[in-house]
CSV table of C-alpha atoms and ligand atoms in Angstrom, one decimal:
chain,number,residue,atom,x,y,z
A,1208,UNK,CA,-15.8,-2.6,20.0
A,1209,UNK,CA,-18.4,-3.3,17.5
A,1210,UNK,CA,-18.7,-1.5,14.5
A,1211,UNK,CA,-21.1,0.9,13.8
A,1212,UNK,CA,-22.2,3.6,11.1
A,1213,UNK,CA,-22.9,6.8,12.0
A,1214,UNK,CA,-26.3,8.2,12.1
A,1215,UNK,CA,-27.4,9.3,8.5
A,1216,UNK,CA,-25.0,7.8,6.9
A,1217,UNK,CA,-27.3,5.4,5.8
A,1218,UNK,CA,-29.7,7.6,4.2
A,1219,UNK,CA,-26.7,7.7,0.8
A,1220,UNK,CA,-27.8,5.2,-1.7
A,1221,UNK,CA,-25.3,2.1,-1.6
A,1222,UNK,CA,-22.5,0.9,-1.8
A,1223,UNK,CA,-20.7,3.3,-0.8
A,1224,UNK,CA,-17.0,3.8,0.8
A,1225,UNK,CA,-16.9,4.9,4.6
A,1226,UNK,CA,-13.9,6.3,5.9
A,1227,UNK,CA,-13.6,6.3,9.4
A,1228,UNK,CA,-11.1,9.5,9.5
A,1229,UNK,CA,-10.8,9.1,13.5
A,1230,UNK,CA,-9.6,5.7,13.1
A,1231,UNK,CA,-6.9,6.7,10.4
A,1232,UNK,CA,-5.9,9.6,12.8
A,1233,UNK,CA,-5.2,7.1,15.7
A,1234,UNK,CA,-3.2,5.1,13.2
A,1235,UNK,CA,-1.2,8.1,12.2
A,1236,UNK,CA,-0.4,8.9,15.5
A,1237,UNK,CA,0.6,5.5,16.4
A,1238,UNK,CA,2.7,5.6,13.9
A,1239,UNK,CA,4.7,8.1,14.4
A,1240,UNK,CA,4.9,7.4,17.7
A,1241,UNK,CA,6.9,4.6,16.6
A,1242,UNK,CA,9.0,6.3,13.7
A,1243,UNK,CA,9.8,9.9,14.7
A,1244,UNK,CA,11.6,8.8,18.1
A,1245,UNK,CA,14.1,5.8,16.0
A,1246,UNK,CA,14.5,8.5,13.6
A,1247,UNK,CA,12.3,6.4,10.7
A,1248,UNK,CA,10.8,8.9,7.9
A,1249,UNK,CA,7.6,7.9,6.3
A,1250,UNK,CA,6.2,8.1,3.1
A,1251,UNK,CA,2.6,7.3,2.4
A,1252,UNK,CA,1.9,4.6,-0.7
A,1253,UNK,CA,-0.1,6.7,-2.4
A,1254,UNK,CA,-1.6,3.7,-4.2
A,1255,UNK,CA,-3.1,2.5,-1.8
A,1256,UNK,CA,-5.5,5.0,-1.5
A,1257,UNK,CA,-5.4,8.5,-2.8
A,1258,UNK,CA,-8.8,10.5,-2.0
A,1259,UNK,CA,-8.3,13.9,-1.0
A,1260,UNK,CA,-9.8,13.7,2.7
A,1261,UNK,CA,-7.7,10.8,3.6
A,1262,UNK,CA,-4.5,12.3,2.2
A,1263,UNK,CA,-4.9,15.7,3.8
A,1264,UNK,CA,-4.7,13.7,7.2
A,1265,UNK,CA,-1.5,11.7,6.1
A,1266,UNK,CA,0.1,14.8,5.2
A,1267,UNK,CA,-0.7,16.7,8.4
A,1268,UNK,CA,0.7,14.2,10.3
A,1269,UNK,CA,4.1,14.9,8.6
A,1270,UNK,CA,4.1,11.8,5.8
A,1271,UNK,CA,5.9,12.5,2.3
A,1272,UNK,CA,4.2,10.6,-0.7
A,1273,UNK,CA,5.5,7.4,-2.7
A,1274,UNK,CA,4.4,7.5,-5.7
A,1275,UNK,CA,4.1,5.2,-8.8
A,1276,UNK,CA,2.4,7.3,-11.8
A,1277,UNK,CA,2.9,10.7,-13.2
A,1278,UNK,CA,-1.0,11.2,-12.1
A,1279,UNK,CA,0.2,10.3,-8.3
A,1280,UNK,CA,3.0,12.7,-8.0
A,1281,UNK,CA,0.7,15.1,-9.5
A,1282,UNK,CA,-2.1,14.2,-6.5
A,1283,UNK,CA,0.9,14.4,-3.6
A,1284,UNK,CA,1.5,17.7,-4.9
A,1285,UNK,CA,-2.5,19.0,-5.6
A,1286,UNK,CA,-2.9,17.2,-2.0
A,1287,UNK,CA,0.0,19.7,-0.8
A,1288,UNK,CA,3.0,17.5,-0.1
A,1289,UNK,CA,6.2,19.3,-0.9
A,1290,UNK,CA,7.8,18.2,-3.8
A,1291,UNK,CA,11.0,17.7,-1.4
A,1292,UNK,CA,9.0,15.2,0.4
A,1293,UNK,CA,8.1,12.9,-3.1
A,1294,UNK,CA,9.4,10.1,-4.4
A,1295,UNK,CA,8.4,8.5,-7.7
A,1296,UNK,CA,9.0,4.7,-7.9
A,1297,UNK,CA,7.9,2.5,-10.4
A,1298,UNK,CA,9.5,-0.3,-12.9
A,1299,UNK,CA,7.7,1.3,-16.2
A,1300,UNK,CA,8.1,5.3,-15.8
A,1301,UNK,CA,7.1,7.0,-19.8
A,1302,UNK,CA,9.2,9.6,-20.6
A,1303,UNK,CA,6.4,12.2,-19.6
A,1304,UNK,CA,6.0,11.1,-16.1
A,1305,UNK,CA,9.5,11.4,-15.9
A,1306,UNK,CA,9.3,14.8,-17.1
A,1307,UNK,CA,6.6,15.9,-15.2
A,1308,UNK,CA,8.7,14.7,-11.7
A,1309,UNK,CA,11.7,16.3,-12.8
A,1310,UNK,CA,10.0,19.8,-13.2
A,1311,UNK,CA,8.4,19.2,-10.2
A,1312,UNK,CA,11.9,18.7,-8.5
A,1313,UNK,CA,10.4,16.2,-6.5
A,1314,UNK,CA,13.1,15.0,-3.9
A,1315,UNK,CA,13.8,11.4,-4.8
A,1316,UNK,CA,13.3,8.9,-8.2
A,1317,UNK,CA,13.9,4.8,-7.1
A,1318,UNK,CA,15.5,4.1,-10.3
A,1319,UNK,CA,14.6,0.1,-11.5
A,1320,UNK,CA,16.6,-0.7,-14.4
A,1321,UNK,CA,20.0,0.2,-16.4
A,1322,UNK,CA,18.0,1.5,-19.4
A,1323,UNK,CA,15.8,3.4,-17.4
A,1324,UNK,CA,18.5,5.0,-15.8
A,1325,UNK,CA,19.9,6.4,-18.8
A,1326,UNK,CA,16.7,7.8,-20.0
A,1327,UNK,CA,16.0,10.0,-16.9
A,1328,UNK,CA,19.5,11.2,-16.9
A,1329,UNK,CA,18.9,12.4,-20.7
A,1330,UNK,CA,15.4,13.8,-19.5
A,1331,UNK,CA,17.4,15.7,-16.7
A,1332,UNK,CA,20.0,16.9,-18.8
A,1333,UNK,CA,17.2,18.4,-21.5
A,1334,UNK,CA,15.2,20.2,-18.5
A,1335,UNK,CA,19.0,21.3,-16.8
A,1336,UNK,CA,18.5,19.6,-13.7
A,1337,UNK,CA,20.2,17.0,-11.4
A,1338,UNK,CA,18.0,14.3,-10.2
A,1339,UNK,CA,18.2,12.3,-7.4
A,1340,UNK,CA,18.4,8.8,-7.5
A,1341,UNK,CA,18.1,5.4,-5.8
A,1342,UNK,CA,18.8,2.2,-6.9
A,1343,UNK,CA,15.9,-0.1,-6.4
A,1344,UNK,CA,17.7,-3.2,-5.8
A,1345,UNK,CA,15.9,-6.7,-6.1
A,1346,UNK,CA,17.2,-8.2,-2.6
A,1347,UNK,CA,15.8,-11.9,-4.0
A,1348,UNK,CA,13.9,-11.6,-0.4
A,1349,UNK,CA,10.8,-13.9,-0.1
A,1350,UNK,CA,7.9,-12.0,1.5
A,1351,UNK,CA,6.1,-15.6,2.3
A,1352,UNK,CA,3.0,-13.5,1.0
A,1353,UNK,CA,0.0,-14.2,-2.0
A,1354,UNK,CA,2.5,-14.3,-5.3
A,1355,UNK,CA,0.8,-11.6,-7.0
A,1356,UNK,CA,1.7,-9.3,-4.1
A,1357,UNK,CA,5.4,-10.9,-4.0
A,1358,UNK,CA,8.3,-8.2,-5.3
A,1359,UNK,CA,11.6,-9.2,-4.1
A,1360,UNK,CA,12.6,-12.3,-5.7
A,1361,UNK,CA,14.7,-12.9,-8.6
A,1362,UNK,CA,11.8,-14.1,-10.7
A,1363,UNK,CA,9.7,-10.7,-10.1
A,1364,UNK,CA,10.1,-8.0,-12.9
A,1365,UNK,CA,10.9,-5.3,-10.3
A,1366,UNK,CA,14.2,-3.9,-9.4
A,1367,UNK,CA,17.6,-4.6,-10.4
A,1368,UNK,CA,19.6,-7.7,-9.2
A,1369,UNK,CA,22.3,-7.8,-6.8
A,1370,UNK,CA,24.1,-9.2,-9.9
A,1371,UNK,CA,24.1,-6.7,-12.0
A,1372,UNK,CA,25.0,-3.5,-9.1
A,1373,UNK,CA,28.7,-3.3,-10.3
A,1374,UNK,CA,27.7,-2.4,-13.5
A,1375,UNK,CA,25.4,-0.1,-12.4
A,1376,UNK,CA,27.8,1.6,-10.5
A,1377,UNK,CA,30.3,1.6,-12.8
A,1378,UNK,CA,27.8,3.4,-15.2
A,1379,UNK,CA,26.9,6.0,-13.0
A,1380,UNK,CA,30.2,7.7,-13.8
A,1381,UNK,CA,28.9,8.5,-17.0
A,1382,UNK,CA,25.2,9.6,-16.0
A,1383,UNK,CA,26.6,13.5,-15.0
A,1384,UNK,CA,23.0,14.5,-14.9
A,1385,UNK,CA,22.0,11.9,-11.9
A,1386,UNK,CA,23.4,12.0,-7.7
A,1387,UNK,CA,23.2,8.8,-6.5
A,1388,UNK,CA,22.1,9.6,-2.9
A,1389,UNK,CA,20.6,5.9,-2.0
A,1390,UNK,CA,19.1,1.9,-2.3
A,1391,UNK,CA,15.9,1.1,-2.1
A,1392,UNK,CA,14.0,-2.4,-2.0
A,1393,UNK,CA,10.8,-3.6,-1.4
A,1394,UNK,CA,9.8,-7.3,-1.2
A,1395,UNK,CA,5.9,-7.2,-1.1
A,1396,UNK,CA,2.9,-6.3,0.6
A,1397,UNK,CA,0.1,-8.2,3.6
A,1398,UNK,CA,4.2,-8.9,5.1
A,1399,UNK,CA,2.8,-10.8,8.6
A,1400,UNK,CA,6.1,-12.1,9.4
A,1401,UNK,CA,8.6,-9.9,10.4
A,1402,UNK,CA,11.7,-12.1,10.1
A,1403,UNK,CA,11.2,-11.4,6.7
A,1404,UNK,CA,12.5,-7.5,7.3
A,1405,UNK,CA,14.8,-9.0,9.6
A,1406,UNK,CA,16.5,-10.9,6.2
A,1407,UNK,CA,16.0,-7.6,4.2
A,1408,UNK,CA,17.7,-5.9,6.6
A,1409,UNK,CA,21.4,-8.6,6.8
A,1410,UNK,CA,20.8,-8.0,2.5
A,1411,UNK,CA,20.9,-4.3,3.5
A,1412,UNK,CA,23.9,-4.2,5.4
A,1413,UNK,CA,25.8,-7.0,3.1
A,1414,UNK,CA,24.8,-4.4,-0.1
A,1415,UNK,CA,26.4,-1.5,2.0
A,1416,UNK,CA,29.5,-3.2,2.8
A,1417,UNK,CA,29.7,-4.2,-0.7
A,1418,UNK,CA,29.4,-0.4,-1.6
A,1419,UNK,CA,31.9,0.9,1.0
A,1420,UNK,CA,34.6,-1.1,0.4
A,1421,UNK,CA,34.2,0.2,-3.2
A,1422,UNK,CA,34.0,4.0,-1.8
A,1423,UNK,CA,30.1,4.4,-1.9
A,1424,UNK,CA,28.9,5.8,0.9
A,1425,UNK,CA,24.9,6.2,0.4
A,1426,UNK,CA,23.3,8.9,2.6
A,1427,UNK,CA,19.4,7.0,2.1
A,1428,UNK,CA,18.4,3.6,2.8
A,1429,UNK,CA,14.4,3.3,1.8
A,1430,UNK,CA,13.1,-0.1,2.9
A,1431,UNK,CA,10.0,0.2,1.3
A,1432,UNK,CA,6.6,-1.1,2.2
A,1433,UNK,CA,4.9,-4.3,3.4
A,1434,UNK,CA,3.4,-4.1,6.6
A,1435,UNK,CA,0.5,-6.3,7.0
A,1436,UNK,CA,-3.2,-5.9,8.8
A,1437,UNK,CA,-5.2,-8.1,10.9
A,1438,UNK,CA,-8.2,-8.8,8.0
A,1439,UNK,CA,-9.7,-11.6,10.5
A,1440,UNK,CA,-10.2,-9.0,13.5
A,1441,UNK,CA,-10.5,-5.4,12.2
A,1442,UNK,CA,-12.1,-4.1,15.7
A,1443,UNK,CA,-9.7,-5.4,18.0
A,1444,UNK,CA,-6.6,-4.8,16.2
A,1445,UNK,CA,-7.8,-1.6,14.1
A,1446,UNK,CA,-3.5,-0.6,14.2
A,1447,UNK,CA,-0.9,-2.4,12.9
A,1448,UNK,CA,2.1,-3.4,15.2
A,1449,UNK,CA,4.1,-0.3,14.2
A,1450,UNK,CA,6.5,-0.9,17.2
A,1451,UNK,CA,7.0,-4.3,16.6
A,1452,UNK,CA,8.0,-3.4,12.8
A,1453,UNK,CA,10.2,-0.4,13.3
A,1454,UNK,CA,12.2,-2.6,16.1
A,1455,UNK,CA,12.9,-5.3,13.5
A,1456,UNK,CA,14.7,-2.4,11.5
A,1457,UNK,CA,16.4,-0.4,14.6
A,1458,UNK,CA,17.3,-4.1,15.9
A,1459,UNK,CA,18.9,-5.3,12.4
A,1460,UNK,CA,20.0,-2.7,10.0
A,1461,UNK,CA,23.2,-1.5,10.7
A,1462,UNK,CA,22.9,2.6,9.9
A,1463,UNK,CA,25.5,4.6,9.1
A,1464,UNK,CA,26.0,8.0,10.8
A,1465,UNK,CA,24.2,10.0,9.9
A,1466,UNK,CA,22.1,8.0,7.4
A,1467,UNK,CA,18.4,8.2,6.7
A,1468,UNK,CA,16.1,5.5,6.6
A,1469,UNK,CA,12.9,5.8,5.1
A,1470,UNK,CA,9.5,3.7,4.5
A,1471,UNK,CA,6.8,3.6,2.4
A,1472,UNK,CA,3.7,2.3,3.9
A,1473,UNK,CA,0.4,1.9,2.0
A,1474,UNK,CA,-2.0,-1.0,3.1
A,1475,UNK,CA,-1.1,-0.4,7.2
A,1476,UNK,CA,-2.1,3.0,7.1
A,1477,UNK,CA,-5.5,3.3,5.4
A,1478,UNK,CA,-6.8,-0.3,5.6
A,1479,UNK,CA,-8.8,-0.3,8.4
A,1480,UNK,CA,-10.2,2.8,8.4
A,1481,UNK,CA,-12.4,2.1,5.1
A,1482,UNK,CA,-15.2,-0.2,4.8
A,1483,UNK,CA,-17.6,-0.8,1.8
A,1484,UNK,CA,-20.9,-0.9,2.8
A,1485,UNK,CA,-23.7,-2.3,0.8
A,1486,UNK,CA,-27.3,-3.4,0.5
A,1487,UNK,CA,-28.6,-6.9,0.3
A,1488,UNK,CA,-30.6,-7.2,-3.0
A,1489,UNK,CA,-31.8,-10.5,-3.2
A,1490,UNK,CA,-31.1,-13.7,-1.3
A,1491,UNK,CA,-31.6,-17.5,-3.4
A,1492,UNK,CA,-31.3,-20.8,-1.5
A,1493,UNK,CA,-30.0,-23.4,-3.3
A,1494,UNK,CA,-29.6,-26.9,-2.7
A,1495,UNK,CA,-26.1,-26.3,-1.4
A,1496,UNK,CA,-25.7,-22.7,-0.1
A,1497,UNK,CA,-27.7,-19.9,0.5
A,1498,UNK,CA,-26.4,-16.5,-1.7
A,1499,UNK,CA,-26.8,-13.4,-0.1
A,1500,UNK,CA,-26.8,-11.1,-3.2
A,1501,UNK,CA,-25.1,-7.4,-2.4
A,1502,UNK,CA,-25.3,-4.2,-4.2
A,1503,UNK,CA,-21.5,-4.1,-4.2
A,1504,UNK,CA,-19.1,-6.5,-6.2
A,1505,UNK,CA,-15.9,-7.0,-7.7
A,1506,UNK,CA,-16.3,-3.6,-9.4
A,1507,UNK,CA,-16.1,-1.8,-5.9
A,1508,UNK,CA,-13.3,-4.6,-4.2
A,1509,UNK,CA,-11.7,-6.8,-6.5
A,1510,UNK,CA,-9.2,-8.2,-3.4
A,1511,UNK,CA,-11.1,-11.3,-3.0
A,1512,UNK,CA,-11.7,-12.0,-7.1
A,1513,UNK,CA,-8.1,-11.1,-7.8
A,1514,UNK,CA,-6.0,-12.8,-4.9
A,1515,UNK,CA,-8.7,-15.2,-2.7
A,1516,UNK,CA,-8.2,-12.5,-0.3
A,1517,UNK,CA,-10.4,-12.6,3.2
A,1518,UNK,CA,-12.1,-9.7,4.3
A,1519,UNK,CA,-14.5,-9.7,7.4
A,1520,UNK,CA,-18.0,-9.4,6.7
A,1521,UNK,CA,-20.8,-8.1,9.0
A,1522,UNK,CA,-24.5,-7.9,8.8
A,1523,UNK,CA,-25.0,-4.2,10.5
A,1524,UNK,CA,-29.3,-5.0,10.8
A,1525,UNK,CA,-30.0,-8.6,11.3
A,1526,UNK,CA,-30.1,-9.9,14.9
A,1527,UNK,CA,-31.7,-13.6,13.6
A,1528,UNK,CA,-30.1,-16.6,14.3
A,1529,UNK,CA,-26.6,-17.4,12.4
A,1530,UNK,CA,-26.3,-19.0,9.3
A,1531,UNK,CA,-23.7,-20.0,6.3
A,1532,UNK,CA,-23.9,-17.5,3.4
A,1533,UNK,CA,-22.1,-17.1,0.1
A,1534,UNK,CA,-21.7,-13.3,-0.1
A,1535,UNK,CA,-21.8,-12.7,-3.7
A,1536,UNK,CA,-21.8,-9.3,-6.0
A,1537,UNK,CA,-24.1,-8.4,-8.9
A,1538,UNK,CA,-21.2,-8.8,-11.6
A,1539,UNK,CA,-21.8,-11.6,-14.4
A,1540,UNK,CA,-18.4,-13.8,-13.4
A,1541,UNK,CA,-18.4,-16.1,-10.6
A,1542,UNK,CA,-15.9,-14.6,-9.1
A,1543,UNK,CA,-17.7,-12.2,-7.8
A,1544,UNK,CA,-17.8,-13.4,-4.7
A,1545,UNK,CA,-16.7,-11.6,-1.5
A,1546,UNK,CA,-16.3,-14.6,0.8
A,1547,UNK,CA,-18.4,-18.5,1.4
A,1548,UNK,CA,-19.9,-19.9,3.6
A,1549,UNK,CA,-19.8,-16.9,5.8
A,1550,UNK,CA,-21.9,-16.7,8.9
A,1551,UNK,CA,-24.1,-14.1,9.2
A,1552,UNK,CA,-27.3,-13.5,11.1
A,1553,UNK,CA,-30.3,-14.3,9.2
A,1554,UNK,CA,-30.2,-12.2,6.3
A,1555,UNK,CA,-33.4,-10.6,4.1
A,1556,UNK,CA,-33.6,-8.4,1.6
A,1557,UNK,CA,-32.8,-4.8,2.1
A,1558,UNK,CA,-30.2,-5.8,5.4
A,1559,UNK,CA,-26.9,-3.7,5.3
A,1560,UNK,CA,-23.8,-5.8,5.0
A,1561,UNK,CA,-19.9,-4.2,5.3
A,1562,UNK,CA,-17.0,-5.2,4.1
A,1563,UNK,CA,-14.5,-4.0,6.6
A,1564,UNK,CA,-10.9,-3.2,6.2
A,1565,UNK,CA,-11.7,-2.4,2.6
A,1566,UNK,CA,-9.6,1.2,3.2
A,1567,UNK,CA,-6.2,0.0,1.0
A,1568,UNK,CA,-6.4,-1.3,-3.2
A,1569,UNK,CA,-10.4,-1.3,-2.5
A,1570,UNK,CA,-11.7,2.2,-4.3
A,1571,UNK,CA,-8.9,2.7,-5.8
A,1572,UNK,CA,-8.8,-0.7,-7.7
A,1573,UNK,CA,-12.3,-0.2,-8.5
A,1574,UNK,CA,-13.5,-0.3,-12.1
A,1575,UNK,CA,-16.9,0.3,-14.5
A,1576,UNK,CA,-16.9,-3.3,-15.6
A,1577,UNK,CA,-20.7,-4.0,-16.9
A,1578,UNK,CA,-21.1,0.1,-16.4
A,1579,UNK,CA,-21.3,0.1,-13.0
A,1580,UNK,CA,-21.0,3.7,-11.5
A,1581,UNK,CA,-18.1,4.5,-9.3
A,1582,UNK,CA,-19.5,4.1,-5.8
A,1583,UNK,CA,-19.2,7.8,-3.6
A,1584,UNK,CA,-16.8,8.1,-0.8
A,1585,UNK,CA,-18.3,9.4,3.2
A,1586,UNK,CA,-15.8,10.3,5.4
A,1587,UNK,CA,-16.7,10.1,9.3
A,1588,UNK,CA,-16.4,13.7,10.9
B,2664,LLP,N1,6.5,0.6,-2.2
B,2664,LLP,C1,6.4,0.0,-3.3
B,2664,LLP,C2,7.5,0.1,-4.3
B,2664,LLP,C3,5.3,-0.8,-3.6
B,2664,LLP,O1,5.2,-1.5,-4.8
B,2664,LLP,C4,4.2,-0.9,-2.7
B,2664,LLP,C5,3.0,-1.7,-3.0
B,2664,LLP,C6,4.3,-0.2,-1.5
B,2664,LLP,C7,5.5,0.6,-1.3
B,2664,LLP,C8,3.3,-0.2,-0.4
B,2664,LLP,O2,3.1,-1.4,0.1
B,2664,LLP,P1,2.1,-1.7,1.3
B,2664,LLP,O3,2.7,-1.0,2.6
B,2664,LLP,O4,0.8,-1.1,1.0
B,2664,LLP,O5,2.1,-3.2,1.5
B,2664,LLP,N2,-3.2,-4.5,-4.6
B,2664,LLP,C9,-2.6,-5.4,-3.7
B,2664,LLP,C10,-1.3,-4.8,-3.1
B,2664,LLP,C11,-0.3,-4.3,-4.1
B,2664,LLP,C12,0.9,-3.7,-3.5
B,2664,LLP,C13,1.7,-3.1,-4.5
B,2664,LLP,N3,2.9,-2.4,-4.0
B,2664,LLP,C14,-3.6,-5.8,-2.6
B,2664,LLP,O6,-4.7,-5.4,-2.7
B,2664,LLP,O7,-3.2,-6.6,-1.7
């Protein structure tokens, strides 16, 4: 179906976010159609998006939160997630977002390094509290995914390698103020092929054995994020292949009885629903390319500056004949520019162009470079 605005909508002064929240309740649903039945519990990425509107839906639907900042968990829990449902990740946790989750009693920390460990289990200690814990382990999985979105291999700064888990577990004797109740991993994000949970899952099993025959038993497994989106065809795949995704895990990871297995998706939920719509300001011919100059730039969506990334792009008022344009923001870098060579009706001044699938890392990796102002979010009904 072609993609439409709302009447009125258009009256706001541009850009703008639009969130379709119909869109992201059909997601929702979908996907915990395919969770709740293998027994799959899902945590929303809060970084991915964390406006209040779109995290009340996640959370009626029955999400928990992932978090990755003090100022996250504190969101979740303003947004009305139990702290029982929270869990703070992260490879640089201060001492004061540490504090802050641990008087919170939020159910879960994933743990990255040796150090760190032994600073949250002082923390712990000084408020009288046991935390929970799991290890984030660095599987030295490749995500086959852009390398600034890459997590799981040996060379990224996340996580802590397979080499160095006897240690850590051999530590953990001494940490009295810390229950380790679980692993954790995740290898990257925009994930399209699935074999690549299919190898996270044989490193998932191999780590267990590995833990078992040491007398570990570990009653979590968290498998992180990753899923991809269709950025080339927003309106006929608006949802992700949930099924497909949570069969890779049911087909491949060996659970223990009685074990839980959780995820942490981000971009698959809330991508699709959000699109950034702008105006066109100005559009310049040049000898090799015609610009088509939008009030929105790499202040409002930095994907394509920051990792070439494609996003469709649709002229909403223009019915002319179709022609190559560079899409291009207002910033002063060339970088600013949303996608080339693009084909779009004819396009004049004052046409309305979105930026679909624009709902994950787009207003929340937004920024008041050159003082832009921080563009206003309108949710569907
Ligand atoms: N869990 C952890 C530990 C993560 O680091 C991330 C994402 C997620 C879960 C959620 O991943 P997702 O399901 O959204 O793929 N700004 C980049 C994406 C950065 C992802 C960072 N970590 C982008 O715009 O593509």
């Amino acid at each position: 179906m072609a993609f439409t605005l709302p009447a009125g909508v258009l009256d706001r002064p541009t850009p703008f976010y639009y969130y379709d929240l119909h869109l992201l309740d059909q997601t929702l649903a979908a996907l915990q159609r395919a969770a709740r039945p293998r027994g799959f519990q899902v945590h929303y990425a809060l970084k991915a998006n964390t406006n209040g509107p779109v995290l009340a839906h996640i959370r009626e639907h029955g999400l928990g939160a992932d978090c990755v900042s003090g100022n996250e968990v504190q969101r979740a829990l303003s947004a009305g997630f139990k702290p029982d449902h929270i869990v703070f990740a992260g490879v640089g946790k201060s001492d004061a977002e540490m504090n802050l989750a641990l008087a919170a009693d939020i159910w879960c920390f994933n743990a990255e390094s040796v150090e760190e460990l032994a600073v949250l289990n002082e923390l712990a200690g000084a408020q009288n509290r046991k935390a929970r814990v799991a290890l984030r382990i660095n599987p030295n999985v490749d995500a086959y995914t852009h390398p600034h979105i890459t997590t799981g291999l040996d060379a990224n700064k996340f996580g802590i390698n397979i080499s160095d888990l006897p240690a850590v577990i051999e530590k953990f004797e001494t940490l009295t103020n810390l229950e380790l109740i679980g692993l954790h991993t995740h290898v990257g994000s925009q994930i399209t092929n699935l074999t690549v949970f299919e190898k996270l899952s044989h490193k998932l099993n191999e780590l267990q054995t590995w833990l078992e025959d040491r007398g570990h038993f570990l009653p979590h497994l968290n498998v992180g994020g990753g899923l991809g989106i269709d950025y080339h065809a927003p309106d006929t795949n608006p949802i992700p292949e949930f099924e497909r995704y949570f069969r890779v895990f049911e087909k491949y990871l060996v659970r223990r009885p009685n074990q839980q297995v959780h995820v942490e998706l981000g971009r698959s939920v809330v991508a699709q629903c959000g699109s950034l719509v702008s105006k066109v300001l100005f559009v310049k011919r040049s000898q090799q390319t015609n610009f088509a100059i939008l009030d929105a730039g790499m202040t409002e969506l930095i994907r394509p500056a920051l990792y070439g990334s494609y996003h469709a792009i649709q002229n909403l008022t223009s019915q002319g004949e179709a022609q190559p344009y560079d899409v291009v923001g207002p910033i002063c870098e060339s970088s600013d520019t949303f996608g080339r060579q693009v084909l779009l009706p004819e396009t004049r001044r004052g046409d309305i162009v979105v930026i679909r699938s624009a709902g994950a890392y787009g207003e929340v990796m937004s920024s008041g470079y050159n003082l832009r102002e921080k563009a206003e979010a309108v949710y569907s009904l």
